[in-house]
Tab-separated table of C-alpha atoms in Angstrom:
chain	number	residue	atom	x	y	z
K	369	MET	CA	-10.277	-43.170	13.245
K	370	ARG	CA	-10.081	-42.553	9.528
K	371	ALA	CA	-13.236	-44.528	8.945
K	372	VAL	CA	-15.040	-42.538	11.640
K	373	LEU	CA	-13.884	-39.273	10.105
K	374	ASN	CA	-14.952	-40.363	6.634
K	375	GLY	CA	-18.272	-41.462	8.072
K	376	TRP	CA	-18.834	-38.050	9.569
K	377	LEU	CA	-17.798	-36.331	6.343
K	378	ARG	CA	-20.317	-38.399	4.399
K	379	ARG	CA	-23.090	-37.091	6.599
K	380	ILE	CA	-22.348	-33.409	5.946
K	381	PRO	CA	-24.512	-32.169	3.088
K	382	VAL	CA	-22.767	-30.207	0.337
K	383	TRP	CA	-25.094	-27.245	0.829
K	384	ALA	CA	-23.666	-26.861	4.332
K	385	LEU	CA	-20.265	-26.234	2.775
K	386	TRP	CA	-21.789	-23.607	0.492
K	387	LEU	CA	-23.371	-21.982	3.505
K	388	GLY	CA	-20.050	-21.915	5.357
K	389	GLY	CA	-18.214	-20.821	2.239
K	390	LEU	CA	-20.393	-17.769	1.846
K	391	VAL	CA	-19.711	-16.593	5.413
K	392	PRO	CA	-16.624	-14.550	4.355
K	393	LEU	CA	-18.799	-12.818	1.761
K	394	ALA	CA	-21.484	-12.084	4.341
K	395	LEU	CA	-18.850	-10.663	6.709
K	396	LEU	CA	-17.479	-8.493	3.916
K	397	VAL	CA	-20.936	-7.142	3.080
K	398	TRP	CA	-21.537	-6.526	6.786
K	399	ASP	CA	-18.241	-4.647	7.172
K	400	THR	CA	-18.913	-2.628	4.023
K	401	LEU	CA	-22.345	-1.531	5.223
K	402	ASN	CA	-21.118	-0.752	8.726
K	403	GLY	CA	-18.001	1.180	7.780
K	404	GLY	CA	-15.769	-1.545	9.185
K	405	LEU	CA	-13.393	-1.507	6.236
K	406	GLY	CA	-10.984	1.291	6.994
K	407	ILE	CA	-9.971	4.326	5.023
K	408	ASP	CA	-9.951	2.811	1.521
K	409	PRO	CA	-12.857	0.351	1.465
K	410	ILE	CA	-12.452	-0.399	-2.255
K	411	ARG	CA	-8.973	-1.757	-1.710
K	412	ASP	CA	-10.142	-3.855	1.241
K	413	ILE	CA	-13.086	-5.298	-0.684
K	414	GLU	CA	-10.890	-6.153	-3.629
K	415	HIS	CA	-8.152	-7.716	-1.523
K	416	ARG	CA	-10.437	-9.708	0.752
K	417	LEU	CA	-12.333	-11.195	-2.201
K	418	GLY	CA	-9.076	-12.090	-3.940
K	419	ARG	CA	-7.592	-13.716	-0.874
K	420	THR	CA	-10.713	-15.743	-0.161
K	421	ALA	CA	-10.701	-17.012	-3.755
K	422	LEU	CA	-7.107	-18.185	-3.312
K	423	TYR	CA	-7.925	-19.946	-0.034
K	424	PHE	CA	-10.745	-21.913	-1.699
K	425	LEU	CA	-8.525	-22.705	-4.672
K	426	ILE	CA	-5.888	-24.161	-2.378
K	427	ALA	CA	-8.530	-26.089	-0.425
K	428	SER	CA	-9.794	-27.647	-3.648
K	429	LEU	CA	-6.241	-28.543	-4.654
K	430	ALA	CA	-5.671	-30.200	-1.277
K	431	VAL	CA	-8.559	-32.669	-1.670
K	432	THR	CA	-6.712	-35.271	-3.737
K	433	PRO	CA	-3.391	-35.178	-1.799
K	434	VAL	CA	-5.284	-35.463	1.486
K	435	LEU	CA	-7.150	-38.507	0.179
K	436	ARG	CA	-3.998	-40.158	-1.119
K	437	VAL	CA	-1.769	-39.447	1.841
K	438	ALA	CA	-4.176	-39.525	4.782
K	439	GLY	CA	-7.031	-41.550	3.344
K	440	VAL	CA	-9.567	-38.898	4.331
K	441	SER	CA	-12.018	-38.068	1.587
K	442	PHE	CA	-13.321	-34.575	0.972
K	443	MET	CA	-14.025	-35.600	-2.618
K	444	ARG	CA	-17.768	-34.843	-2.321
K	445	PHE	CA	-16.935	-31.214	-1.549
K	446	ARG	CA	-14.362	-30.609	-4.237
K	447	ARG	CA	-16.739	-29.207	-6.830
K	448	ALA	CA	-18.281	-26.832	-4.294
K	449	LEU	CA	-14.817	-25.696	-3.162
K	450	GLY	CA	-13.872	-24.967	-6.763
K	451	LEU	CA	-17.092	-23.118	-7.491
K	452	LEU	CA	-16.749	-21.096	-4.291
K	453	CYS	CA	-13.254	-20.146	-5.442
K	454	PHE	CA	-14.676	-19.018	-8.766
K	455	THR	CA	-17.466	-17.069	-7.058
K	456	TYR	CA	-14.930	-15.060	-5.063
K	457	ALA	CA	-12.591	-14.684	-8.047
K	458	GLY	CA	-15.496	-13.366	-10.126
K	459	LEU	CA	-16.502	-10.878	-7.433
K	460	HIS	CA	-12.841	-9.858	-7.090
K	461	VAL	CA	-12.662	-9.069	-10.821
K	462	LEU	CA	-16.058	-7.367	-10.691
K	463	SER	CA	-14.975	-5.124	-7.808
K	464	TRP	CA	-11.876	-4.154	-9.800
K	465	VAL	CA	-13.935	-3.394	-12.920
K	466	VAL	CA	-16.715	-1.448	-11.227
K	467	MET	CA	-15.238	0.175	-8.113
K	468	ASP	CA	-11.477	0.376	-8.632
K	469	MET	CA	-11.362	1.089	-12.377
K	470	ALA	CA	-14.821	2.716	-12.496
K	471	LEU	CA	-15.712	1.060	-15.826
K	472	LEU	CA	-12.895	2.778	-17.730
K	473	TRP	CA	-12.848	-0.016	-20.319
K	474	GLY	CA	-10.083	1.461	-22.474
K	475	ALA	CA	-7.752	1.905	-19.535
K	476	MET	CA	-8.523	-1.600	-18.284
K	477	ALA	CA	-7.852	-3.161	-21.689
K	478	ARG	CA	-4.556	-1.300	-22.024
K	479	ASP	CA	-3.514	-2.344	-18.534
K	480	VAL	CA	-4.458	-6.001	-18.877
K	481	VAL	CA	-2.235	-6.524	-21.917
K	482	LYS	CA	0.650	-4.479	-20.507
K	483	ARG	CA	0.981	-5.159	-16.798
K	484	PRO	CA	2.466	-8.487	-15.705
K	485	TYR	CA	0.400	-8.745	-12.544
K	486	LEU	CA	-2.810	-8.174	-14.488
K	487	ILE	CA	-1.737	-10.636	-17.183
K	488	PHE	CA	-1.153	-13.279	-14.480
K	489	GLY	CA	-4.420	-12.466	-12.749
K	490	MET	CA	-6.538	-12.351	-15.868
K	491	GLY	CA	-4.898	-15.536	-17.213
K	492	ALA	CA	-5.707	-17.354	-13.992
K	493	PHE	CA	-9.255	-16.002	-14.036
K	494	LEU	CA	-9.869	-17.263	-17.585
K	495	MET	CA	-8.614	-20.714	-16.565
K	496	LEU	CA	-10.882	-20.730	-13.523
K	497	LEU	CA	-13.752	-19.658	-15.765
K	498	ALA	CA	-13.146	-22.654	-18.043
K	499	LEU	CA	-13.089	-24.947	-15.011
K	500	ALA	CA	-16.230	-23.412	-13.530
K	501	VAL	CA	-18.347	-23.733	-16.676
K	502	THR	CA	-17.333	-27.401	-17.016
K	503	SER	CA	-18.024	-28.180	-13.369
K	504	ASN	CA	-21.160	-30.192	-14.022
K	505	ASN	CA	-21.915	-33.806	-14.788
K	506	LEU	CA	-23.060	-33.024	-18.306
K	507	SER	CA	-19.649	-31.573	-19.183
K	508	ILE	CA	-17.864	-34.610	-17.763
K	509	ARG	CA	-20.042	-36.888	-19.905
K	510	ARG	CA	-19.680	-34.778	-23.029
K	511	MET	CA	-15.924	-34.290	-22.713
K	512	GLY	CA	-15.139	-37.769	-21.477
K	513	VAL	CA	-13.590	-38.306	-18.074
K	514	LEU	CA	-9.994	-38.329	-19.311
K	515	SER	CA	-10.053	-35.058	-21.197
K	516	TRP	CA	-12.152	-33.451	-18.443
K	517	ARG	CA	-9.487	-34.439	-15.911
K	518	LYS	CA	-6.789	-33.088	-18.159
K	519	LEU	CA	-8.602	-29.753	-18.423
K	520	HIS	CA	-9.074	-29.558	-14.672
K	521	LYS	CA	-5.343	-29.958	-14.082
K	522	LEU	CA	-5.318	-26.284	-15.158
K	523	ALA	CA	-6.100	-25.535	-11.521
K	524	TYR	CA	-2.463	-26.331	-10.800
K	525	LEU	CA	-1.389	-23.702	-13.328
K	526	ALA	CA	-3.927	-21.097	-12.216
K	527	ALA	CA	-2.929	-21.317	-8.556
K	528	PRO	CA	0.720	-20.242	-8.922
K	529	LEU	CA	-0.394	-17.534	-11.373
K	530	VAL	CA	-2.713	-16.155	-8.720
K	531	THR	CA	0.125	-15.925	-6.193
K	532	LEU	CA	2.393	-14.278	-8.789
K	533	HIS	CA	-0.429	-11.828	-9.476
K	534	TRP	CA	-0.408	-10.979	-5.771
K	535	ILE	CA	3.396	-10.796	-5.437
K	536	TRP	CA	3.815	-8.637	-8.544
K	537	ALA	CA	1.167	-6.134	-7.517
K	538	LEU	CA	3.122	-5.046	-4.444
K	539	LYS	CA	6.032	-2.646	-4.184
K	540	THR	CA	8.310	-4.805	-2.070
K	541	PHE	CA	8.833	-8.547	-1.795
K	542	PRO	CA	5.977	-9.828	0.357
K	543	LEU	CA	6.064	-12.904	2.577
K	544	GLU	CA	2.441	-14.057	2.648
K	545	PRO	CA	1.810	-14.850	-1.038
K	546	VAL	CA	5.231	-16.502	-1.198
K	547	LEU	CA	4.147	-18.886	1.581
K	548	TRP	CA	0.926	-19.686	-0.293
K	549	LEU	CA	2.940	-20.314	-3.458
K	550	ALA	CA	5.112	-22.722	-1.480
K	551	ALA	CA	1.985	-24.495	-0.174
K	552	ILE	CA	0.683	-24.883	-3.723
K	553	LEU	CA	3.989	-26.332	-4.896
K	554	VAL	CA	3.981	-28.789	-1.982
K	555	LEU	CA	0.456	-29.925	-2.922
K	556	LEU	CA	1.520	-30.388	-6.531
K	557	ALA	CA	4.650	-32.281	-5.472
K	558	LEU	CA	2.553	-34.569	-3.264
K	559	ARG	CA	0.266	-35.273	-6.178
K	560	ILE	CA	3.187	-36.327	-8.306
K	561	ALA	CA	5.073	-38.179	-5.562
K	562	VAL	CA	2.050	-40.103	-4.275
K	563	PRO	CA	0.211	-41.227	-7.414
K	564	ARG	CA	-1.889	-43.876	-5.617
K	565	PRO	CA	-3.587	-43.900	-2.224
K	566	ILE	CA	-1.279	-45.114	0.507
K	567	ARG	CA	-2.779	-48.446	1.564
K	568	TRP	CA	-2.953	-47.848	5.263
K	569	GLY	CA	-4.577	-51.156	6.155
K	570	ILE	CA	-1.710	-53.239	4.765
K	571	ALA	CA	1.073	-51.008	6.017
K	572	ALA	CA	-0.307	-51.044	9.530
K	573	SER	CA	-1.119	-54.768	9.731
K	574	PRO	CA	1.369	-57.237	11.299
K	575	LYS	CA	3.315	-59.648	9.093
N	1130	MET	CA	9.174	13.648	28.061
N	1131	LYS	CA	7.074	11.911	25.505
N	1132	LEU	CA	4.142	13.922	24.306
N	1133	ARG	CA	0.901	11.994	24.205
N	1134	TRP	CA	-2.299	12.902	22.488
N	1135	SER	CA	-3.879	13.196	25.934
N	1136	ASP	CA	-1.373	15.966	26.704
N	1137	VAL	CA	-2.516	18.033	23.793
N	1138	THR	CA	-4.707	20.923	24.750
N	1139	PRO	CA	-8.231	20.407	23.426
N	1140	LYS	CA	-8.890	22.659	20.475
N	1141	ALA	CA	-11.797	24.422	22.190
N	1142	ASP	CA	-9.498	25.352	25.107
N	1143	TYR	CA	-6.739	26.831	23.082
N	1144	LEU	CA	-9.154	28.660	20.855
N	1145	ASN	CA	-10.574	30.246	23.989
N	1146	ARG	CA	-7.078	31.041	25.068
N	1147	ARG	CA	-6.368	32.689	21.755
N	1148	ALA	CA	-9.485	34.813	22.084
N	1149	PHE	CA	-8.281	35.733	25.546
N	1150	ILE	CA	-4.922	36.836	24.165
N	1151	ALA	CA	-6.612	38.770	21.418
N	1152	ALA	CA	-8.569	40.653	24.044
N	1153	GLY	CA	-5.216	41.850	25.278
N	1154	ALA	CA	-5.842	40.819	28.869
N	1155	VAL	CA	-2.764	38.645	29.283
N	1156	ALA	CA	0.205	37.994	27.025
N	1157	MET	CA	0.377	34.279	27.064
N	1158	ALA	CA	2.360	31.900	24.938
N	1159	ALA	CA	0.322	29.502	22.865
N	1160	PRO	CA	0.977	25.905	23.873
N	1161	ALA	CA	3.799	24.399	21.844
N	1162	TRP	CA	1.767	21.471	20.537
N	1163	ALA	CA	-0.992	23.521	18.995
N	1164	LEU	CA	0.169	24.935	15.705
N	1165	THR	CA	-1.298	27.623	13.553
N	1166	GLY	CA	-0.009	28.607	10.209
N	1167	LYS	CA	-0.660	31.703	8.176
N	1168	PRO	CA	-2.824	30.943	5.152
N	1169	SER	CA	-0.856	30.709	1.927
N	1170	ALA	CA	-1.595	31.539	-1.689
N	1171	TYR	CA	-0.017	28.180	-2.590
N	1172	SER	CA	-2.881	26.273	-0.944
N	1173	THR	CA	-5.434	24.496	-3.061
N	1174	VAL	CA	-9.096	25.307	-2.533
N	1175	GLN	CA	-9.944	21.602	-2.761
N	1176	LYS	CA	-11.532	20.114	0.329
N	1177	PRO	CA	-8.967	18.408	2.565
N	1178	ASN	CA	-9.333	14.787	3.580
N	1179	THR	CA	-10.377	14.184	7.165
N	1180	LEU	CA	-7.802	13.874	9.941
N	1181	GLU	CA	-8.938	10.274	10.373
N	1182	GLU	CA	-8.183	9.476	6.727
N	1183	ILE	CA	-4.837	11.278	6.721
N	1184	THR	CA	-3.629	9.613	9.915
N	1185	ASN	CA	-4.879	6.078	9.302
N	1186	TYR	CA	-3.788	5.467	5.717
N	1187	ASN	CA	-0.030	5.772	5.587
N	1188	ASN	CA	2.987	4.321	3.881
N	1189	PHE	CA	5.755	4.392	6.462
N	1190	TYR	CA	7.490	1.044	6.000
N	1191	GLU	CA	9.582	1.673	9.117
N	1192	PHE	CA	6.441	0.618	11.005
N	1193	GLY	CA	5.141	-2.086	8.667
N	1194	MET	CA	3.977	-2.512	5.115
N	1195	ASP	CA	0.243	-2.311	5.658
N	1196	LYS	CA	-1.422	1.103	5.411
N	1197	THR	CA	-2.757	0.693	8.949
N	1198	ASP	CA	0.578	-0.363	10.503
N	1199	PRO	CA	1.990	3.156	10.986
N	1200	ALA	CA	-1.058	4.346	12.961
N	1201	ARG	CA	-0.770	1.224	15.108
N	1202	HIS	CA	2.965	1.171	15.734
N	1203	ALA	CA	4.441	4.642	15.184
N	1204	GLY	CA	3.577	5.681	18.745
N	1205	ALA	CA	6.715	3.832	19.843
N	1206	MET	CA	8.940	6.417	18.143
N	1207	THR	CA	10.420	9.052	20.466
N	1208	THR	CA	10.126	12.461	18.799
N	1209	ASP	CA	11.255	14.646	21.677
N	1210	PRO	CA	14.154	15.332	22.007
N	1211	TRP	CA	14.871	15.558	18.298
N	1212	SER	CA	17.570	17.151	16.282
N	1213	VAL	CA	18.325	17.512	12.626
N	1214	GLU	CA	21.956	17.451	11.515
N	1215	ILE	CA	22.520	19.907	8.698
N	1216	GLY	CA	25.858	19.350	7.052
N	1217	GLY	CA	27.827	19.064	3.873
N	1218	MET	CA	28.339	22.160	1.771
N	1219	VAL	CA	26.878	24.694	4.185
N	1220	ASP	CA	28.436	27.619	6.065
N	1221	ARG	CA	26.808	26.809	9.397
N	1222	PRO	CA	26.702	23.040	9.817
N	1223	GLY	CA	25.304	21.726	13.052
N	1224	SER	CA	22.518	20.207	15.000
N	1225	TYR	CA	19.231	22.059	14.834
N	1226	GLY	CA	16.092	21.612	16.927
N	1227	VAL	CA	12.652	21.468	15.355
N	1228	ASP	CA	11.801	24.895	16.767
N	1229	ASP	CA	14.989	26.371	15.278
N	1230	LEU	CA	14.029	25.123	11.858
N	1231	ALA	CA	10.313	25.865	12.017
N	1232	PRO	CA	9.670	28.553	14.646
N	1233	ALA	CA	6.028	29.135	15.514
N	1234	ASN	CA	5.933	32.659	14.064
N	1235	ALA	CA	7.113	31.446	10.647
N	1236	LEU	CA	4.574	28.665	10.192
N	1237	GLU	CA	2.269	28.647	7.204
N	1238	GLU	CA	-0.701	26.484	6.364
N	1239	ARG	CA	-0.234	24.750	3.017
N	1240	ILE	CA	-3.195	22.752	1.759
N	1241	TYR	CA	-1.605	20.490	-0.841
N	1242	ARG	CA	-2.700	17.666	-3.075
N	1243	LEU	CA	-0.783	14.448	-2.419
N	1244	ARG	CA	-0.449	11.880	-5.188
N	1245	CYS	CA	0.972	8.505	-4.223
N	1246	VAL	CA	2.911	6.436	-6.760
N	1247	GLU	CA	0.305	3.720	-6.057
N	1248	ALA	CA	-2.276	5.864	-7.913
N	1249	TRP	CA	-4.325	7.148	-4.982
N	1250	SER	CA	-4.503	10.717	-3.775
N	1251	MET	CA	-5.503	12.930	-0.863
N	1252	VAL	CA	-5.648	16.627	0.012
N	1253	ILE	CA	-3.719	17.487	3.182
N	1254	PRO	CA	-3.558	20.711	5.231
N	1255	TRP	CA	0.081	20.842	6.317
N	1256	ILE	CA	1.622	23.348	8.716
N	1257	GLY	CA	5.235	24.148	7.994
N	1258	VAL	CA	7.918	26.428	6.636
N	1259	PRO	CA	9.502	26.697	3.195
N	1260	LEU	CA	12.642	24.566	3.011
N	1261	SER	CA	14.428	27.422	1.231
N	1262	GLY	CA	14.450	29.542	4.391
N	1263	VAL	CA	15.909	26.685	6.414
N	1264	LEU	CA	18.668	26.106	3.873
N	1265	GLU	CA	19.434	29.818	3.693
N	1266	LYS	CA	19.764	29.881	7.459
N	1267	ALA	CA	22.380	27.130	7.219
N	1268	GLY	CA	24.111	29.016	4.408
N	1269	VAL	CA	24.259	27.005	1.189
N	1270	GLN	CA	27.727	27.153	-0.371
N	1271	PRO	CA	28.019	28.021	-4.071
N	1272	GLY	CA	29.201	24.550	-5.163
N	1273	ALA	CA	26.179	22.728	-3.714
N	1274	LYS	CA	23.797	21.264	-6.312
N	1275	PHE	CA	21.720	18.707	-4.422
N	1276	VAL	CA	20.148	18.143	-1.027
N	1277	SER	CA	19.941	14.695	0.536
N	1278	PHE	CA	17.703	13.700	3.433
N	1279	GLU	CA	17.692	10.809	5.858
N	1280	THR	CA	15.000	9.351	8.127
N	1281	LEU	CA	15.571	8.229	11.708
N	1282	TYR	CA	17.078	4.752	12.066
N	1283	ARG	CA	16.069	3.248	15.394
N	1284	PRO	CA	15.026	-0.387	14.977
N	1285	GLU	CA	14.110	-0.754	18.656
N	1286	GLU	CA	11.366	1.844	18.143
N	1287	MET	CA	10.695	1.288	14.440
N	1288	ARG	CA	9.730	-2.354	14.168
N	1289	GLY	CA	9.735	-2.453	10.355
N	1290	GLN	CA	13.451	-1.725	10.341
N	1291	SER	CA	14.178	-5.133	11.843
N	1292	ARG	CA	13.395	-6.613	8.431
N	1293	PRO	CA	15.417	-5.749	5.333
N	1294	ILE	CA	12.348	-4.675	3.323
N	1295	LEU	CA	14.249	-1.551	2.299
N	1296	ASP	CA	17.840	-0.460	2.711
N	1297	TRP	CA	17.503	1.417	6.024
N	1298	PRO	CA	17.724	4.237	6.889
N	1299	TYR	CA	15.357	5.692	4.294
N	1300	LYS	CA	17.009	8.319	2.091
N	1301	GLU	CA	15.708	10.888	-0.353
N	1302	GLY	CA	17.087	13.733	-2.363
N	1303	LEU	CA	16.234	16.827	-4.355
N	1304	ARG	CA	18.051	19.004	-6.825
N	1305	LEU	CA	18.911	22.317	-5.177
N	1306	ASP	CA	16.465	24.316	-7.309
N	1307	GLU	CA	13.678	21.870	-6.386
N	1308	ALA	CA	14.594	22.216	-2.724
N	1309	MET	CA	14.596	26.022	-2.963
N	1310	HIS	CA	11.232	26.151	-4.753
N	1311	PRO	CA	8.600	27.989	-2.673
N	1312	LEU	CA	6.227	24.993	-2.859
N	1313	THR	CA	8.739	22.769	-1.052
N	1314	ILE	CA	8.185	22.822	2.701
N	1315	LEU	CA	9.288	21.168	5.897
N	1316	ALA	CA	6.088	20.296	7.749
N	1317	THR	CA	5.757	20.037	11.510
N	1318	GLY	CA	1.982	20.035	11.774
N	1319	LEU	CA	-1.272	18.860	10.343
N	1320	TYR	CA	-4.735	20.343	10.887
N	1321	ASP	CA	-3.527	22.835	13.522
N	1322	ASP	CA	-1.740	20.225	15.632
N	1323	VAL	CA	1.725	18.726	15.714
N	1324	LEU	CA	2.319	15.992	13.152
N	1325	PRO	CA	1.194	12.585	14.335
N	1326	ASN	CA	4.080	10.102	14.317
N	1327	GLN	CA	2.623	8.080	11.452
N	1328	ASN	CA	2.700	11.191	9.279
N	1329	GLY	CA	6.396	11.806	9.869
N	1330	ALA	CA	6.731	13.593	13.209
N	1331	PRO	CA	8.310	15.769	14.256
N	1332	ILE	CA	9.489	17.195	10.942
N	1333	ARG	CA	9.135	15.970	7.374
N	1334	LEU	CA	9.540	17.095	3.806
N	1335	VAL	CA	6.567	17.858	1.530
N	1336	VAL	CA	7.128	18.205	-2.231
N	1337	PRO	CA	3.621	18.329	-3.677
N	1338	TRP	CA	4.422	17.903	-7.381
N	1339	LYS	CA	6.286	14.619	-6.803
N	1340	TYR	CA	5.009	11.195	-5.835
N	1341	GLY	CA	4.474	10.893	-2.101
N	1342	PHE	CA	7.533	8.758	-1.400
N	1343	LYS	CA	9.812	11.736	-2.211
N	1344	SER	CA	8.386	13.555	0.817
N	1345	ILE	CA	10.620	11.865	3.367
N	1346	LYS	CA	9.357	11.556	6.941
N	1347	SER	CA	10.944	12.046	10.372
N	1348	ILE	CA	14.098	13.732	9.078
N	1349	VAL	CA	17.318	13.517	11.106
N	1350	ARG	CA	19.847	14.570	8.483
N	1351	ILE	CA	19.985	17.137	5.691
N	1352	THR	CA	23.168	17.211	3.624
N	1353	LEU	CA	24.106	19.638	0.867
N	1354	THR	CA	26.216	18.013	-1.810
N	1355	ASP	CA	27.508	18.470	-5.335
N	1356	ARG	CA	26.563	14.951	-6.383
N	1357	GLN	CA	23.120	13.543	-7.112
N	1358	PRO	CA	22.105	11.398	-4.135
N	1359	VAL	CA	20.550	7.964	-4.581
N	1360	SER	CA	17.160	7.634	-2.945
N	1361	THR	CA	16.039	4.448	-1.205
N	1362	TRP	CA	13.372	3.433	-3.725
N	1363	GLN	CA	15.644	4.290	-6.617
N	1364	ALA	CA	18.354	2.023	-5.177
N	1365	MET	CA	15.865	-0.758	-4.590
N	1366	GLN	CA	14.253	-0.768	-8.047
N	1367	PRO	CA	15.730	1.810	-10.440
N	1368	SER	CA	13.512	0.714	-13.328
N	1369	GLU	CA	10.403	1.611	-11.321
N	1370	TYR	CA	11.390	4.587	-9.152
N	1371	GLY	CA	13.515	7.379	-10.557
N	1372	PHE	CA	15.320	10.190	-8.788
N	1373	TYR	CA	12.858	12.842	-9.956
N	1374	ALA	CA	9.583	10.950	-9.396
N	1375	ASN	CA	7.544	13.859	-10.719
N	1376	VAL	CA	3.830	13.117	-10.941
N	1377	ASN	CA	3.371	12.493	-14.643
N	1378	PRO	CA	0.266	10.908	-16.180
N	1379	GLN	CA	2.145	10.234	-19.422
N	1380	VAL	CA	4.883	8.106	-17.893
N	1381	ASP	CA	3.522	4.903	-16.421
N	1382	HIS	CA	4.989	2.961	-13.593
N	1383	PRO	CA	6.133	-0.275	-15.291
N	1384	ARG	CA	3.455	-2.237	-13.470
N	1385	TRP	CA	0.551	0.191	-13.479
N	1386	SER	CA	-0.767	3.211	-15.317
N	1387	GLN	CA	-0.332	6.673	-13.829
N	1388	ALA	CA	-2.957	8.284	-16.062
N	1389	THR	CA	-5.685	8.262	-13.420
N	1390	GLU	CA	-5.966	8.157	-9.646
N	1391	ARG	CA	-8.451	7.278	-6.962
N	1392	ARG	CA	-9.201	9.969	-4.372
N	1393	ILE	CA	-9.256	8.511	-0.881
N	1394	GLY	CA	-12.620	9.191	0.732
N	1395	ALA	CA	-14.514	9.413	-2.557
N	1396	GLY	CA	-16.746	6.468	-1.627
N	1397	LEU	CA	-17.339	3.046	-3.155
N	1398	PHE	CA	-18.495	4.424	-6.492
N	1399	GLY	CA	-16.488	7.645	-6.487
N	1400	GLY	CA	-14.729	6.682	-9.686
N	1401	ARG	CA	-11.306	7.771	-10.839
N	1402	GLU	CA	-10.020	11.184	-11.789
N	1403	GLU	CA	-7.403	12.078	-14.339
N	1404	THR	CA	-3.976	12.722	-12.917
N	1405	ALA	CA	-2.678	16.209	-13.647
N	1406	MET	CA	0.866	16.876	-14.875
N	1407	PHE	CA	3.094	17.651	-11.859
N	1408	ASN	CA	0.058	16.836	-9.723
N	1409	GLY	CA	-1.574	20.102	-10.806
N	1410	TYR	CA	1.417	22.292	-9.928
N	1411	ALA	CA	2.713	22.555	-13.516
N	1412	ASP	CA	2.325	26.351	-13.676
N	1413	GLN	CA	4.728	26.724	-10.772
N	1414	VAL	CA	7.274	23.964	-11.464
N	1415	ALA	CA	7.277	22.951	-15.141
N	1416	SER	CA	10.052	25.469	-15.862
N	1417	LEU	CA	12.405	23.542	-13.542
N	1418	TYR	CA	12.419	20.725	-16.073
N	1419	ALA	CA	12.549	22.682	-19.323
N	1420	GLY	CA	14.430	20.739	-21.972
N	1421	MET	CA	14.490	17.507	-19.946
N	1422	ASP	CA	13.063	14.242	-21.237
N	1423	LEU	CA	10.820	13.254	-18.333
N	1424	ALA	CA	10.296	9.775	-19.754
N	1425	ARG	CA	14.012	9.190	-19.294
N	1426	ASP	CA	14.510	11.309	-16.162
N	1427	TYR	CA	11.431	9.965	-14.411
């Protein structure tokens, strides 16, 4: 079963994931052009981009735990998942800069250093930026695999920051980002608790 | 009987009817659900937001936390019959109907700017009556210094109240001089019709120089008191929401700046505008706060 699944996964080209990953963006553009966004389209654009970035971030974080626990490998797609996350995070920040804050650079600078939710968000974005620019084989070679891996553990710091950014921006205590934060912590816990792949073949075989 | 939008007389019909009355042919009462208010000098000349914008972008946590929840779920609230208990330090306490408080012949149209604490704004054509007249009718006793207000609590019709997001029922309060100010109204209509439920039907407060959350919706209780009431948001997070909640570009919300705002309906690249002191009503209300430190009494 696992082997069949892995076989299928091997046959899916990475560009197909990119194509699927850009569907939420296409839908957002479609809704924007067709007035499908409601009364405050800027808020909807900003929020949808931000949420999609978080979903891809969590998907990329799930790759290793899924491999270790279930033996199913999405490893070929991890870089694309991470870069899709960064694409949406970048558009999220861009929509804030251009549409929400209308290029008021002074006001933005004052806010980013003063407001906790913007500090969390901007901090996470800078981490994701560092991960995105090193998401190529040349960087892995230059940095060495060990230090590259160390750097990319930042994803586990950026993810909770993103959910705090979401929680802190709202007026009351919201449920949804708290659930995503819990999911991130579970993924991190799995990573620590299951340091090696579970060896299914041996566990399942008779004595 | 619950009034539905389908029961409301189409505007073209009642306009015809009004013309008919004006011709003096028949003395006929205007239908109760169409409201007209006399124009007021307190109205802004700014262009109001559309009815669609005003009725589909609401904070009314009794029906959910999303801006679209109230339009979707507020229809479940029964607004007829309705009564408002006026009590506390008044000469004539009792239960008042909406028509007692805001009779048709007293209604005024007040086109006001609305500035939300979340840094967005709208312009809204309310129909209503000054709160001062209502309080005078009840007879404010000399010792009274504050007015407190309470929203309906009916979890079976207000689905948001089944979760402890806020300490239900929603409460607000004003100092007596703020309540008696001519800008402060009780609104029963919007754009020549009765208030839609999501906007606080059948009767709500509107205090245009304060952040929107001070303008409590769907009022069931008004109490005159000598002690400063604690409002719901103030109780929930006193460091973020004060009792006064005057629109003030110089005093930031701890988590965001109040210096600028985004006008709903301005478009994707409409930009931001600077927030005006007291939401642009400083000439009328600044004197109420003379000598006060508004950074402390926010």
